[in-house]
Short mmCIF file of C-alpha atoms in Angstrom, two decimals:
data_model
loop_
_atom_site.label_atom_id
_atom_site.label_comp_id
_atom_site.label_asym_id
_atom_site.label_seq_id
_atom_site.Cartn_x
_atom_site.Cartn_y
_atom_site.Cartn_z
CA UNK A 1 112.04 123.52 112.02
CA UNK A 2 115.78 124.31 110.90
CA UNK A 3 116.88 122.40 108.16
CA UNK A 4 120.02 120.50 108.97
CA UNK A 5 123.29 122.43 109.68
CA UNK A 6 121.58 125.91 110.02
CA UNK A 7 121.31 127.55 113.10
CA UNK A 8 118.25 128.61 114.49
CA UNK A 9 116.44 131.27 114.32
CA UNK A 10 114.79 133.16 117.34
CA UNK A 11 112.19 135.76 116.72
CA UNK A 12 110.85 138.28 119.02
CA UNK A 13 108.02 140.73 118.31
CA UNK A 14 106.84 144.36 119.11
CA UNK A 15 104.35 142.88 121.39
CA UNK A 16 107.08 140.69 122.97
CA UNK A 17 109.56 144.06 123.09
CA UNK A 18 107.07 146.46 124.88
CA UNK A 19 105.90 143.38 127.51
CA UNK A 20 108.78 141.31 128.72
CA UNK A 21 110.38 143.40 130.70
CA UNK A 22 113.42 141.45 131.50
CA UNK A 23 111.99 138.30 132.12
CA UNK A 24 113.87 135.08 131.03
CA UNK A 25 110.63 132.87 131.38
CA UNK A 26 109.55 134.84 128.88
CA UNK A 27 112.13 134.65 126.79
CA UNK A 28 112.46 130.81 127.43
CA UNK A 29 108.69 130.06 127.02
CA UNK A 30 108.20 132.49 123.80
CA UNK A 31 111.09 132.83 122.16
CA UNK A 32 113.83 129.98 122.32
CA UNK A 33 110.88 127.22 122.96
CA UNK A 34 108.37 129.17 120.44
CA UNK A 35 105.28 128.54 122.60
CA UNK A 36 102.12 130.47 122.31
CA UNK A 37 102.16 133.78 124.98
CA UNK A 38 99.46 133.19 127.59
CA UNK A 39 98.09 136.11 126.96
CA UNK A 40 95.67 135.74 124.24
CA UNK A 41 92.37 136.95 123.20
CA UNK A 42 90.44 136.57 126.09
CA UNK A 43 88.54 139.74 126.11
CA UNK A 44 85.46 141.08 124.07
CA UNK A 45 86.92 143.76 123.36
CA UNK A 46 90.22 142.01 121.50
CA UNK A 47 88.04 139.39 120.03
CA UNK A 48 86.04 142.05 118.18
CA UNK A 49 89.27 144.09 117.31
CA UNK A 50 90.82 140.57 115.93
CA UNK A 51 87.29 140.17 113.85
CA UNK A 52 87.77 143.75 112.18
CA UNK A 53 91.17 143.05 111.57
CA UNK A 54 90.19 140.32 109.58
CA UNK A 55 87.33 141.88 107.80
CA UNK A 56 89.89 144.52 106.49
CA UNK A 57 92.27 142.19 105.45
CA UNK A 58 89.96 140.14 103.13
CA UNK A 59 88.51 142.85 102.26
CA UNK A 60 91.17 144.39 100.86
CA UNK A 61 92.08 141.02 99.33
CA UNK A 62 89.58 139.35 98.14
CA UNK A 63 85.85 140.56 98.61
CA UNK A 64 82.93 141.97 101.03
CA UNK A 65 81.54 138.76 101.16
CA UNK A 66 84.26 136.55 101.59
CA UNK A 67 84.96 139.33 104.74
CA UNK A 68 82.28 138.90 106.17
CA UNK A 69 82.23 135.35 106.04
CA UNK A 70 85.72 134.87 107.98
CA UNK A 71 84.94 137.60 110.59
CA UNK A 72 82.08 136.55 111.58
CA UNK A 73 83.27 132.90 111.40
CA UNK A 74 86.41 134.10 113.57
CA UNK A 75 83.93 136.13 115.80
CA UNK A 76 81.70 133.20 116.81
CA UNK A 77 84.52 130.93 117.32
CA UNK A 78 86.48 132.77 119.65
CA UNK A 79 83.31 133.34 121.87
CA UNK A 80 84.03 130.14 123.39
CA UNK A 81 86.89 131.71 124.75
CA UNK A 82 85.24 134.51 126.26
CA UNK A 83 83.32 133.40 129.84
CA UNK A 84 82.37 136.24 131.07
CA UNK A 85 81.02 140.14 129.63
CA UNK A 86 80.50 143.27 131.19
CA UNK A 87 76.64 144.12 131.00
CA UNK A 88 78.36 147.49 129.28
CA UNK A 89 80.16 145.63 126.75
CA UNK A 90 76.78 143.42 125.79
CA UNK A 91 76.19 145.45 122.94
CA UNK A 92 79.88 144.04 121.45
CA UNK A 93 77.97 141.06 119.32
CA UNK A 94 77.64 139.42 116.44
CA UNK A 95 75.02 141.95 114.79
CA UNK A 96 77.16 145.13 116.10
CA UNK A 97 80.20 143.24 114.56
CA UNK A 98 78.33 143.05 111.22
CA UNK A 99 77.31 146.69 111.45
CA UNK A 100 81.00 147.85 112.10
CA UNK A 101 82.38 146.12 108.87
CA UNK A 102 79.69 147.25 106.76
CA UNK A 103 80.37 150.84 107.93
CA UNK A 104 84.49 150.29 107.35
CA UNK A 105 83.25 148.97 103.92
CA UNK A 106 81.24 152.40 102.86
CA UNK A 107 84.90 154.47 103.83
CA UNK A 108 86.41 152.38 100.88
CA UNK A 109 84.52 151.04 98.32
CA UNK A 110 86.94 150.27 95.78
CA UNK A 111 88.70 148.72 98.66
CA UNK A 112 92.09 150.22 98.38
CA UNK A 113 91.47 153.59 98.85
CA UNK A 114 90.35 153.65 102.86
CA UNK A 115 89.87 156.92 104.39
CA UNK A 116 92.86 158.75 103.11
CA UNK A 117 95.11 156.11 102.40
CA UNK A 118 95.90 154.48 99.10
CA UNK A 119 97.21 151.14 99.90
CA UNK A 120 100.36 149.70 98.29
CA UNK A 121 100.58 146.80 96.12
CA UNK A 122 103.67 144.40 96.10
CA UNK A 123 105.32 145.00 92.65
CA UNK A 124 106.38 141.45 92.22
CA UNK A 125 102.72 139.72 92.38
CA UNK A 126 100.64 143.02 92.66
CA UNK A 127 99.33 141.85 96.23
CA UNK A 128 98.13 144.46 98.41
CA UNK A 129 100.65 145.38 101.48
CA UNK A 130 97.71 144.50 103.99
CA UNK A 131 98.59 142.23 107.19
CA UNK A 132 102.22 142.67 105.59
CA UNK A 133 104.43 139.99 107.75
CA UNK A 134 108.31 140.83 108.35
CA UNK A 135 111.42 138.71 109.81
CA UNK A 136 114.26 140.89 109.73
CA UNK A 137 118.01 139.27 111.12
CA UNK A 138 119.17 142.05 113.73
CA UNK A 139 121.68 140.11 116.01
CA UNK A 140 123.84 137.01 114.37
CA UNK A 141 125.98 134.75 116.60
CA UNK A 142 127.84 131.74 115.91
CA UNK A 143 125.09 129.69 117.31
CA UNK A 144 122.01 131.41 116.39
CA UNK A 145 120.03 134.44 114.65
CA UNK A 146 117.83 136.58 116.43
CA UNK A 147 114.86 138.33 114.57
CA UNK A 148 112.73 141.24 114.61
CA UNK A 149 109.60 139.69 113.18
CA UNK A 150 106.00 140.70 113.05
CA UNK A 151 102.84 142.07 110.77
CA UNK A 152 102.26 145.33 109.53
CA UNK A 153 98.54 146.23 109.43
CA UNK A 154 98.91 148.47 105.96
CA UNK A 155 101.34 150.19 104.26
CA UNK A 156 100.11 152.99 101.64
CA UNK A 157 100.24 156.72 100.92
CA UNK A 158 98.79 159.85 102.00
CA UNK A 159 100.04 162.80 100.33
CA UNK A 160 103.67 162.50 100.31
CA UNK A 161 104.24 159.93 102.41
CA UNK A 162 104.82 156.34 102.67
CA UNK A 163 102.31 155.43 105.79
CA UNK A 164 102.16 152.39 107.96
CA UNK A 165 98.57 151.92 109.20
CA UNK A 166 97.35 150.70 112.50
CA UNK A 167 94.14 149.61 112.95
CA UNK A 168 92.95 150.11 116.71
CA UNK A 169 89.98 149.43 118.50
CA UNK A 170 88.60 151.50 121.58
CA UNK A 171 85.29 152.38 123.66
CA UNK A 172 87.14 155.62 124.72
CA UNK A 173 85.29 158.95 122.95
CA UNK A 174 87.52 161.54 122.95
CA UNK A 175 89.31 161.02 119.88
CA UNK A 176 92.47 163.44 120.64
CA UNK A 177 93.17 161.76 123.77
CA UNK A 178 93.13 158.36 122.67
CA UNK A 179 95.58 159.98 119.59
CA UNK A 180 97.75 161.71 121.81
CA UNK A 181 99.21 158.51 123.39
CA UNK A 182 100.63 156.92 120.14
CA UNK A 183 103.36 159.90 119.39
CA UNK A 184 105.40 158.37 121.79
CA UNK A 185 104.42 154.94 121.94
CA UNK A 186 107.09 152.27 121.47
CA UNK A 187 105.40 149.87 118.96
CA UNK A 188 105.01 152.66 116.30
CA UNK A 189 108.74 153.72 116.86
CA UNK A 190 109.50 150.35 116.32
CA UNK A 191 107.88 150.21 113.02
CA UNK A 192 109.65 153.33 111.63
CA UNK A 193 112.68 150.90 113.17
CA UNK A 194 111.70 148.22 110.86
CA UNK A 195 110.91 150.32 107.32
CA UNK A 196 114.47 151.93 108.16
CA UNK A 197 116.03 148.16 108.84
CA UNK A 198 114.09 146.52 105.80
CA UNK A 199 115.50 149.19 103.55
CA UNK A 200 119.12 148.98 104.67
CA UNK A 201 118.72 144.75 105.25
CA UNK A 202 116.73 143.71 101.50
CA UNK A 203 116.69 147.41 99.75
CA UNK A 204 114.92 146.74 96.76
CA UNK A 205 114.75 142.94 97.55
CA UNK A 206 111.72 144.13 98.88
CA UNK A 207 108.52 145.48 98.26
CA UNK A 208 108.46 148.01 101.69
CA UNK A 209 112.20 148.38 101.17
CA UNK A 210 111.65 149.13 97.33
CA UNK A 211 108.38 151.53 98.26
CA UNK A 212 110.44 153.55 101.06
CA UNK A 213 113.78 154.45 98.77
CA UNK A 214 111.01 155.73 96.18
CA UNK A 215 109.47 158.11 98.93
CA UNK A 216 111.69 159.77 101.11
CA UNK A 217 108.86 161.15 103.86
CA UNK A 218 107.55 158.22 106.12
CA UNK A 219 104.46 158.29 108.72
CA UNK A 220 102.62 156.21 111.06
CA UNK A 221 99.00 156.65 111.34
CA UNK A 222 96.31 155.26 113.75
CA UNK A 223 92.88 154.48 111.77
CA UNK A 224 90.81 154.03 115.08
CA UNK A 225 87.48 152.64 115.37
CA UNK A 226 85.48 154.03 118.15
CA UNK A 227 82.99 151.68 119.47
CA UNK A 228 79.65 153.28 120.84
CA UNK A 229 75.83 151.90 121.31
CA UNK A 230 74.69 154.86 119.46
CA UNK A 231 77.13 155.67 117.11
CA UNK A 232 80.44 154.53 115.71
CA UNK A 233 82.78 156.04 114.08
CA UNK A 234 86.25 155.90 112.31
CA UNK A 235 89.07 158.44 112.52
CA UNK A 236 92.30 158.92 111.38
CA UNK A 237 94.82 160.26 113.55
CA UNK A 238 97.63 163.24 112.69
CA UNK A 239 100.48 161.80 111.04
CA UNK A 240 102.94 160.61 113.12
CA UNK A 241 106.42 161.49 112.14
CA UNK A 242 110.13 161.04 113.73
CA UNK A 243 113.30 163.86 113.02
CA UNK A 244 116.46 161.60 112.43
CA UNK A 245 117.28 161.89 115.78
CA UNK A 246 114.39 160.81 117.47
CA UNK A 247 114.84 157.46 115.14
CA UNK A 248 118.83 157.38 116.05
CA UNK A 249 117.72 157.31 119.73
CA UNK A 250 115.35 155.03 119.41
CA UNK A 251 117.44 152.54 117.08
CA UNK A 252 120.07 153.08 120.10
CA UNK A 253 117.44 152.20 122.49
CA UNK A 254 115.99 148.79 120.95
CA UNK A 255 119.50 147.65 119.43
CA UNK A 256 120.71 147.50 123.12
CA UNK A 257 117.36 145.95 124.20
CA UNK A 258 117.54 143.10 121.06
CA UNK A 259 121.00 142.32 122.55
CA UNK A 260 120.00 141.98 126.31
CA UNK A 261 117.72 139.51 124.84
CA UNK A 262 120.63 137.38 122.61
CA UNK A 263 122.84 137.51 125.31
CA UNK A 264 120.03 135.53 127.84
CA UNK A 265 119.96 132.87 124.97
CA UNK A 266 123.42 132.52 124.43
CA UNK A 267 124.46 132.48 128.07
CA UNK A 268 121.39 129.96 128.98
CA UNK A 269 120.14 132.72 131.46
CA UNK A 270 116.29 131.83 130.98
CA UNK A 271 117.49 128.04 131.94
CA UNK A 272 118.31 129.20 136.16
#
């Protein structure tokens, strides 16, 4: 809720961005009504990436055991959501899940330092940037704000850079393949939009905005878990950098997109 006098705000996600497509339901059902998107876990496959994901987070956090404890609790819970599993994905289970995390845990056992990356810490409580959630105003009318909101898996260094970190989950095996696709991929062009848009919004106000004007080179980079029966592994893609152009273009691109979107709310086109 709003409080009184304040208009509201409307927030619209990656996710939302890359699957919309135009569609004022959409934009009536998830964004000026703020319902839940149908299309949640519902799979094995994102039930088991939503369990790592919480793993890392807590284990970054807090502790192994304390980890463990919440994916596994997250893991059995969600089964109920699951009704049916492909006799190839039977081996996606609560004992495989266990196996996974403790194999993330041996890449970092101080718990900060995860296969390459050193993780940021927030300067003002010395939090680790881990599940790091954003709201940034892009679009302001007279009768409403529209955001850019979402969570950041990690933010942290390798080398020279400031790094963003997504954490993906896939059966496929050949590792350059499944790399390959991300160079171009809209979500992490997006969240080179968002360092860039954090920095000029809250600059030092906050802790990405403060970490970026320290380091001038920015990356995105996919830390991929590769499910297998017989072995699993985790790899770390190339880093994944834009020229200024590229991240003009894009900017261009999305800015025109955010204000499709703000002009459906403000003429009342997901109402017809």
């Amino acid at each position: 809720m709003n409080p009184p006098n304040q208009k509201p705000i409307y927030k619209v996600s990656s996710s939302f961005l890359t699957q919309y497509q135009g569609c004022s339901k959409r934009i009536q059902r998830e964004v000026v009504e703020r319902l839940e998107s149908n299309s949640g876990v519902t799979s094995i496959e994102q039930l088991f990436g939503s369990a790592l994901h919480s793993f890392r987070e807590h284990y970054v956090r807090f502790d192994y055991f304390k980890a463990m404890d919440h994916a596994i609790g997250m893991f059995n819970q969600g089964m109920s959501n699951i009704y049916s599993i492909a006799d190839k994905k039977a081996f996606l289970n609560e004992e495989y899940l266990r196996s996974v995390c403790n194999t993330y845990a041996a890449l970092a056992p101080n718990r900060t330092e995860i296969d390459g990356l050193s993780v940021c810490f927030n300067g003002n409580d010395n939090t680790p940037l881990v599940e790091e959630y954003f709201s940034i105003p892009v679009i302001e009318t007279s009768e409403f704000e529209l955001h850019l909101s979402g969570k950041i898996d990690a933010i942290g260094i390798i080398g020279r850079h400031l790094v963003i970190e997504d954490i993906k989950t896939t059966s496929q095996s050949r590792t350059e393949m499944f790399f390959e696709r991300f160079k171009y991929s809209p979500q992490m062009r997006i969240y080179a939009y968002v360092i860039d848009k954090l920095t000029e919004v809250l600059g030092e106000e906050s802790p990405i905005g403060e970490l970026r004007l320290k380091n001038k080179d920015f990356a995105v980079s996919i830390h991929a878990c590769f499910l297998s029966k017989t072995k699993t592994t985790f790899e770390r893609s190339n880093l994944i950098t834009y020229s200024k152009e590229e991240t003009t273009e894009f900017a261009s691109i999305l800015e025109k997109q955010l204000l499709k979107i703000a002009s459906q709310i403000q003429d009342g086109a997901y109402a017809k």
